[in-house]
PDB file of C-alpha atoms in Angstrom:
ATOM      1  CA  MET A 297      14.020 -17.327  20.168  1.00 48.00           C
ATOM      2  CA  THR A 298      12.654 -21.020  20.750  1.00 48.00           C
ATOM      3  CA  GLY A 299       9.019 -21.791  19.990  1.00 53.00           C
ATOM      4  CA  ASP A 300       8.766 -18.144  18.116  1.00 70.00           C
ATOM      5  CA  THR A 301       5.317 -17.509  16.844  1.00 86.00           C
ATOM      6  CA  VAL A 302       3.915 -14.224  15.201  1.00 89.00           C
ATOM      7  CA  GLY A 303       1.551 -11.953  17.213  1.00 90.00           C
ATOM      8  CA  SER A 304      -1.038  -9.704  16.061  1.00 93.00           C
ATOM      9  CA  VAL A 305      -1.018  -7.582  13.273  1.00 96.00           C
ATOM     10  CA  MET A 306       0.020  -4.223  14.818  1.00 97.00           C
ATOM     11  CA  PHE A 307       0.971  -1.956  11.983  1.00 98.00           C
ATOM     12  CA  THR A 308      -0.808  -2.642   8.344  1.00 98.00           C
ATOM     13  CA  GLN A 309       1.021  -1.954   4.990  1.00 96.00           C
ATOM     14  CA  GLU A 310      -1.921   1.106   4.507  1.00 97.00           C
ATOM     15  CA  GLU A 311      -1.096   2.707   7.695  1.00 98.00           C
ATOM     16  CA  ILE A 312       2.751   2.557   7.042  1.00 98.00           C
ATOM     17  CA  ASN A 313       2.482   3.632   3.286  1.00 97.00           C
ATOM     18  CA  ALA A 314       0.263   6.622   4.667  1.00 98.00           C
ATOM     19  CA  ARG A 315       2.628   7.513   7.365  1.00 98.00           C
ATOM     20  CA  ALA A 316       5.553   7.563   4.727  1.00 98.00           C
ATOM     21  CA  ALA A 317       3.724   9.918   2.906  1.00 98.00           C
ATOM     22  CA  GLU A 318       3.330  12.380   6.116  1.00 98.00           C
ATOM     23  CA  ILE A 319       6.627  12.040   6.708  1.00 98.00           C
ATOM     24  CA  ALA A 320       7.458  12.719   3.105  1.00 97.00           C
ATOM     25  CA  ARG A 321       5.795  15.906   3.410  1.00 98.00           C
ATOM     26  CA  ASP A 322       7.588  17.004   6.657  1.00 98.00           C
ATOM     27  CA  ILE A 323      11.222  16.170   4.619  1.00 98.00           C
ATOM     28  CA  GLU A 324      10.261  18.148   1.819  1.00 97.00           C
ATOM     29  CA  ARG A 325       8.910  21.107   4.325  1.00 98.00           C
ATOM     30  CA  ASP A 326      11.990  21.095   6.438  1.00 98.00           C
ATOM     31  CA  LEU A 327      14.590  20.738   3.560  1.00 98.00           C
ATOM     32  CA  ALA A 328      12.857  22.777   0.411  1.00 97.00           C
ATOM     33  CA  GLY A 329      15.208  23.596  -2.213  1.00 95.00           C
ATOM     34  CA  GLU A 330      18.304  21.297  -1.038  1.00 96.00           C
ATOM     35  CA  GLN A 331      19.555  17.940  -2.256  1.00 96.00           C
ATOM     36  CA  VAL A 332      19.149  14.937   0.259  1.00 98.00           C
ATOM     37  CA  VAL A 333      21.437  11.930   0.461  1.00 98.00           C
ATOM     38  CA  LEU A 334      19.516   9.433   1.833  1.00 98.00           C
ATOM     39  CA  VAL A 335      21.265   6.710   3.366  1.00 98.00           C
ATOM     40  CA  GLY A 336      19.295   2.990   3.763  1.00 98.00           C
ATOM     41  CA  ILE A 337      20.670   0.999   6.575  1.00 96.00           C
ATOM     42  CA  LEU A 338      20.790  -2.568   5.435  1.00 94.00           C
ATOM     43  CA  ARG A 339      19.004  -4.795   5.399  1.00 92.00           C
ATOM     44  CA  GLY A 340      16.051  -3.827   7.599  1.00 93.00           C
ATOM     45  CA  ALA A 341      15.048  -0.590   6.004  1.00 96.00           C
ATOM     46  CA  VAL A 342      14.627  -1.159   2.514  1.00 96.00           C
ATOM     47  CA  MET A 343      10.901  -1.159   2.744  1.00 96.00           C
ATOM     48  CA  TRP A 344      10.617   2.005   4.515  1.00 97.00           C
ATOM     49  CA  MET A 345      12.855   3.674   2.520  1.00 97.00           C
ATOM     50  CA  VAL A 346      11.144   2.604  -0.703  1.00 97.00           C
ATOM     51  CA  ASP A 347       8.086   3.997   0.549  1.00 96.00           C
ATOM     52  CA  MET A 348       9.291   7.236   1.941  1.00 95.00           C
ATOM     53  CA  MET A 349      11.577   8.079  -0.963  1.00 95.00           C
ATOM     54  CA  LYS A 350       8.203   7.429  -3.615  1.00 96.00           C
ATOM     55  CA  ASN A 351       6.461  10.321  -1.733  1.00 96.00           C
ATOM     56  CA  VAL A 352       9.828  12.931  -1.712  1.00 96.00           C
ATOM     57  CA  ASN A 353       9.387  15.578  -4.214  1.00 96.00           C
ATOM     58  CA  LEU A 354      13.292  16.996  -3.697  1.00 97.00           C
ATOM     59  CA  ASP A 355      16.400  16.338  -5.839  1.00 97.00           C
ATOM     60  CA  MET A 356      17.293  12.725  -3.788  1.00 97.00           C
ATOM     61  CA  VAL A 357      20.456  10.566  -4.084  1.00 97.00           C
ATOM     62  CA  ILE A 358      20.223   7.429  -2.217  1.00 98.00           C
ATOM     63  CA  ASP A 359      23.020   5.086  -0.691  1.00 98.00           C
ATOM     64  CA  PHE A 360      23.087   2.044   1.801  1.00 98.00           C
ATOM     65  CA  MET A 361      25.100   1.464   4.589  1.00 97.00           C
ATOM     66  CA  ALA A 362      25.462  -2.356   6.124  1.00 95.00           C
ATOM     67  CA  VAL A 363      25.939  -1.856   9.916  1.00 91.00           C
ATOM     68  CA  SER A 364      25.871  -4.911  12.724  1.00 79.00           C
ATOM     69  CA  SER A 365      25.367  -4.623  16.037  1.00 70.00           C
ATOM     70  CA  TYR A 366      22.795  -7.675  16.920  1.00 55.00           C
ATOM     71  CA  GLY A 367      23.999 -10.608  14.856  1.00 51.00           C
ATOM     72  CA  SER A 368      21.790 -13.651  15.153  1.00 50.00           C
ATOM     73  CA  SER A 369      20.602 -12.327  18.856  1.00 49.00           C
ATOM     74  CA  THR A 370      17.717 -10.218  19.696  1.00 51.00           C
ATOM     75  CA  LYS A 371      19.639  -8.303  21.663  1.00 56.00           C
ATOM     76  CA  SER A 372      22.099  -5.226  20.761  1.00 54.00           C
ATOM     77  CA  SER A 373      25.708  -6.339  21.770  1.00 56.00           C
ATOM     78  CA  GLY A 374      26.440  -2.586  22.050  1.00 67.00           C
ATOM     79  CA  ILE A 375      29.070  -2.284  19.401  1.00 79.00           C
ATOM     80  CA  VAL A 376      28.291  -1.044  16.192  1.00 85.00           C
ATOM     81  CA  LYS A 377      30.357  -2.374  13.145  1.00 88.00           C
ATOM     82  CA  ILE A 378      30.593  -1.002   9.599  1.00 93.00           C
ATOM     83  CA  VAL A 379      29.840  -3.914   6.876  1.00 93.00           C
ATOM     84  CA  LYS A 380      29.492  -1.368   3.985  1.00 96.00           C
ATOM     85  CA  ASP A 381      30.425   2.266   3.686  1.00 96.00           C
ATOM     86  CA  LEU A 382      28.837   4.633   1.762  1.00 97.00           C
ATOM     87  CA  GLU A 383      29.699   5.159  -1.945  1.00 96.00           C
ATOM     88  CA  THR A 384      28.141   8.617  -2.351  1.00 97.00           C
ATOM     89  CA  ASP A 385      30.401  11.946  -0.911  1.00 97.00           C
ATOM     90  CA  ILE A 386      28.467  13.532   1.675  1.00 98.00           C
ATOM     91  CA  LYS A 387      30.456  16.637   2.126  1.00 97.00           C
ATOM     92  CA  ASP A 388      28.073  20.021   2.086  1.00 97.00           C
ATOM     93  CA  LYS A 389      24.903  17.644   1.927  1.00 97.00           C
ATOM     94  CA  ASN A 390      21.928  16.994   3.432  1.00 98.00           C
ATOM     95  CA  VAL A 391      21.847  13.159   4.878  1.00 98.00           C
ATOM     96  CA  ILE A 392      18.842  11.852   6.604  1.00 98.00           C
ATOM     97  CA  ILE A 393      19.410   7.930   7.685  1.00 98.00           C
ATOM     98  CA  VAL A 394      16.890   5.591   7.154  1.00 98.00           C
ATOM     99  CA  GLU A 395      16.527   2.830   9.834  1.00 97.00           C
ATOM    100  CA  ASP A 396      13.946   0.336  10.734  1.00 96.00           C
ATOM    101  CA  ILE A 397      13.799   0.686  14.217  1.00 95.00           C
ATOM    102  CA  VAL A 398      15.566   2.912  16.963  1.00 94.00           C
ATOM    103  CA  ASP A 399      15.840   0.375  20.182  1.00 90.00           C
ATOM    104  CA  SER A 400      19.030   0.840  22.225  1.00 89.00           C
ATOM    105  CA  GLY A 401      20.001   3.814  20.165  1.00 92.00           C
ATOM    106  CA  THR A 402      23.706   2.971  20.431  1.00 91.00           C
ATOM    107  CA  THR A 403      23.785   2.279  16.155  1.00 91.00           C
ATOM    108  CA  LEU A 404      21.881   5.217  15.106  1.00 94.00           C
ATOM    109  CA  LYS A 405      24.297   7.875  17.974  1.00 94.00           C
ATOM    110  CA  TYR A 406      27.336   6.282  16.396  1.00 93.00           C
ATOM    111  CA  LEU A 407      25.996   6.585  12.858  1.00 96.00           C
ATOM    112  CA  LYS A 408      25.005  10.148  13.267  1.00 96.00           C
ATOM    113  CA  GLU A 409      28.536  11.252  14.131  1.00 95.00           C
ATOM    114  CA  TYR A 410      30.433   9.028  12.111  1.00 96.00           C
ATOM    115  CA  LEU A 411      28.519  11.194   9.381  1.00 97.00           C
ATOM    116  CA  SER A 412      28.487  14.066  10.596  1.00 97.00           C
ATOM    117  CA  GLY A 413      32.080  13.419  10.991  1.00 97.00           C
ATOM    118  CA  ARG A 414      32.354  13.216   7.161  1.00 96.00           C
ATOM    119  CA  GLY A 415      31.537  16.628   6.403  1.00 97.00           C
ATOM    120  CA  ALA A 416      27.905  16.220   5.920  1.00 98.00           C
ATOM    121  CA  LYS A 417      25.911  19.905   5.790  1.00 98.00           C
ATOM    122  CA  THR A 418      23.209  18.145   8.152  1.00 98.00           C
ATOM    123  CA  VAL A 419      22.471  14.407   8.835  1.00 98.00           C
ATOM    124  CA  ARG A 420      18.767  13.421  10.610  1.00 98.00           C
ATOM    125  CA  ILE A 421      17.602  10.232  10.982  1.00 98.00           C
ATOM    126  CA  SER A 422      14.128   8.523   9.606  1.00 98.00           C
ATOM    127  CA  ALA A 423      13.041   5.796  11.358  1.00 98.00           C
ATOM    128  CA  LEU A 424       9.885   3.200  10.907  1.00 98.00           C
ATOM    129  CA  LEU A 425       9.694   2.361  14.407  1.00 98.00           C
ATOM    130  CA  ASP A 426      10.889   4.109  17.449  1.00 97.00           C
ATOM    131  CA  LYS A 427      11.265   1.754  21.038  1.00 96.00           C
ATOM    132  CA  PRO A 428      11.623   4.066  23.794  1.00 94.00           C
ATOM    133  CA  ALA A 429      12.104   0.965  26.551  1.00 91.00           C
ATOM    134  CA  GLY A 430      14.973  -0.328  24.872  1.00 86.00           C
ATOM    135  CA  ARG A 431      17.239   3.115  25.010  1.00 91.00           C
ATOM    136  CA  ARG A 432      20.428   2.912  26.263  1.00 91.00           C
ATOM    137  CA  VAL A 433      22.289   6.257  25.161  1.00 92.00           C
ATOM    138  CA  ASP A 434      20.375   9.701  23.868  1.00 93.00           C
ATOM    139  CA  VAL A 435      20.078   9.960  20.060  1.00 94.00           C
ATOM    140  CA  ASP A 436      17.772  12.721  18.341  1.00 93.00           C
ATOM    141  CA  VAL A 437      15.449  10.820  16.016  1.00 96.00           C
ATOM    142  CA  ASP A 438      13.539  13.207  13.288  1.00 98.00           C
ATOM    143  CA  TYR A 439      10.557  11.280  11.613  1.00 98.00           C
ATOM    144  CA  ILE A 440       9.148   8.877  13.360  1.00 98.00           C
ATOM    145  CA  GLY A 441       6.689   6.226  11.446  1.00 98.00           C
ATOM    146  CA  PHE A 442       5.096   4.827  14.715  1.00 98.00           C
ATOM    147  CA  THR A 443       6.349   4.188  18.674  1.00 97.00           C
ATOM    148  CA  VAL A 444       6.216   0.447  19.869  1.00 96.00           C
ATOM    149  CA  ASP A 445       6.389  -1.418  23.227  1.00 93.00           C
ATOM    150  CA  ASP A 446       9.162  -3.218  24.400  1.00 91.00           C
ATOM    151  CA  ARG A 447       9.026  -6.571  22.243  1.00 92.00           C
ATOM    152  CA  PHE A 448      10.945  -8.375  19.287  1.00 92.00           C
ATOM    153  CA  ILE A 449       9.084  -6.711  16.094  1.00 95.00           C
ATOM    154  CA  VAL A 450       9.464  -8.618  13.097  1.00 96.00           C
ATOM    155  CA  GLY A 451       7.934  -7.937   9.159  1.00 97.00           C
ATOM    156  CA  TYR A 452       8.247  -4.974   6.555  1.00 97.00           C
ATOM    157  CA  GLY A 453      11.958  -5.468   6.267  1.00 96.00           C
ATOM    158  CA  LEU A 454      12.526  -6.049   9.808  1.00 95.00           C
ATOM    159  CA  ASP A 455      13.659  -9.646  10.374  1.00 92.00           C
ATOM    160  CA  TYR A 456      14.422 -12.090  13.537  1.00 91.00           C
ATOM    161  CA  ASP A 457      17.853 -13.995  12.095  1.00 89.00           C
ATOM    162  CA  GLN A 458      16.856 -12.913   8.879  1.00 90.00           C
ATOM    163  CA  ARG A 459      13.577 -14.879   8.941  1.00 93.00           C
ATOM    164  CA  TYR A 460       9.908 -12.468   8.670  1.00 96.00           C
ATOM    165  CA  ARG A 461      11.617  -9.472   6.410  1.00 94.00           C
ATOM    166  CA  ASN A 462       8.580 -10.578   3.915  1.00 95.00           C
ATOM    167  CA  LEU A 463       6.108 -10.163   6.062  1.00 96.00           C
ATOM    168  CA  PRO A 464       3.493  -6.847   4.425  1.00 96.00           C
ATOM    169  CA  TYR A 465       2.764  -5.824   8.109  1.00 97.00           C
ATOM    170  CA  ILE A 466       4.685  -4.840  11.051  1.00 97.00           C
ATOM    171  CA  THR A 467       4.051  -7.222  14.107  1.00 97.00           C
ATOM    172  CA  TYR A 468       6.422  -9.100  16.981  1.00 95.00           C
ATOM    173  CA  LEU A 469       7.241 -12.595  17.896  1.00 93.00           C
ATOM    174  CA  ASP A 470       5.577 -13.887  20.917  1.00 84.00           C
ATOM    175  CA  ASP A 471       7.651 -17.035  22.234  1.00 70.00           C
ATOM    176  CA  ASP A 472       4.743 -17.689  25.108  1.00 57.00           C
ATOM    177  CA  GLY A 473       2.411 -18.334  22.199  1.00 47.00           C
ATOM    178  CA  GLU A 474      -0.381 -15.335  23.245  1.00 44.00           C
TER     179      GLU A 474
END
């Protein structure tokens, strides 16, 4: 985006932390007494994953995957490429995919099917943000932090060409200087 500027704060770090604690309680209720494998999708979901896992009081293992469908663009290519796969055996385990944002849904639908095919007992999805206006495929998201409008969102792990991840809040890029 040429001439991009950061817009106003959409969600503060305090709001994000509070929502992470609420979702952690939902996970504990849904998977009481079970082991959970949190699968963080690198790199954007790291901050959200940390906030969630600090609040979940269950037997938990974490692992990471790196996938790509954007490259340096603001629009998904629709093609999902696994750059780093899991090291953890997920057969007969409860998996929660942790993602920064659900936009087209293409990546998460692919990952849910991929991990189910590896024998996971259950595969659920937790996303910090949901952008329903961008959806191209149907995908069920079990735990949603916040719903956002159709803007290019940055901050709190989300980036534009690797920039803005370090912002301690969620905002958007505004190339109109609004």
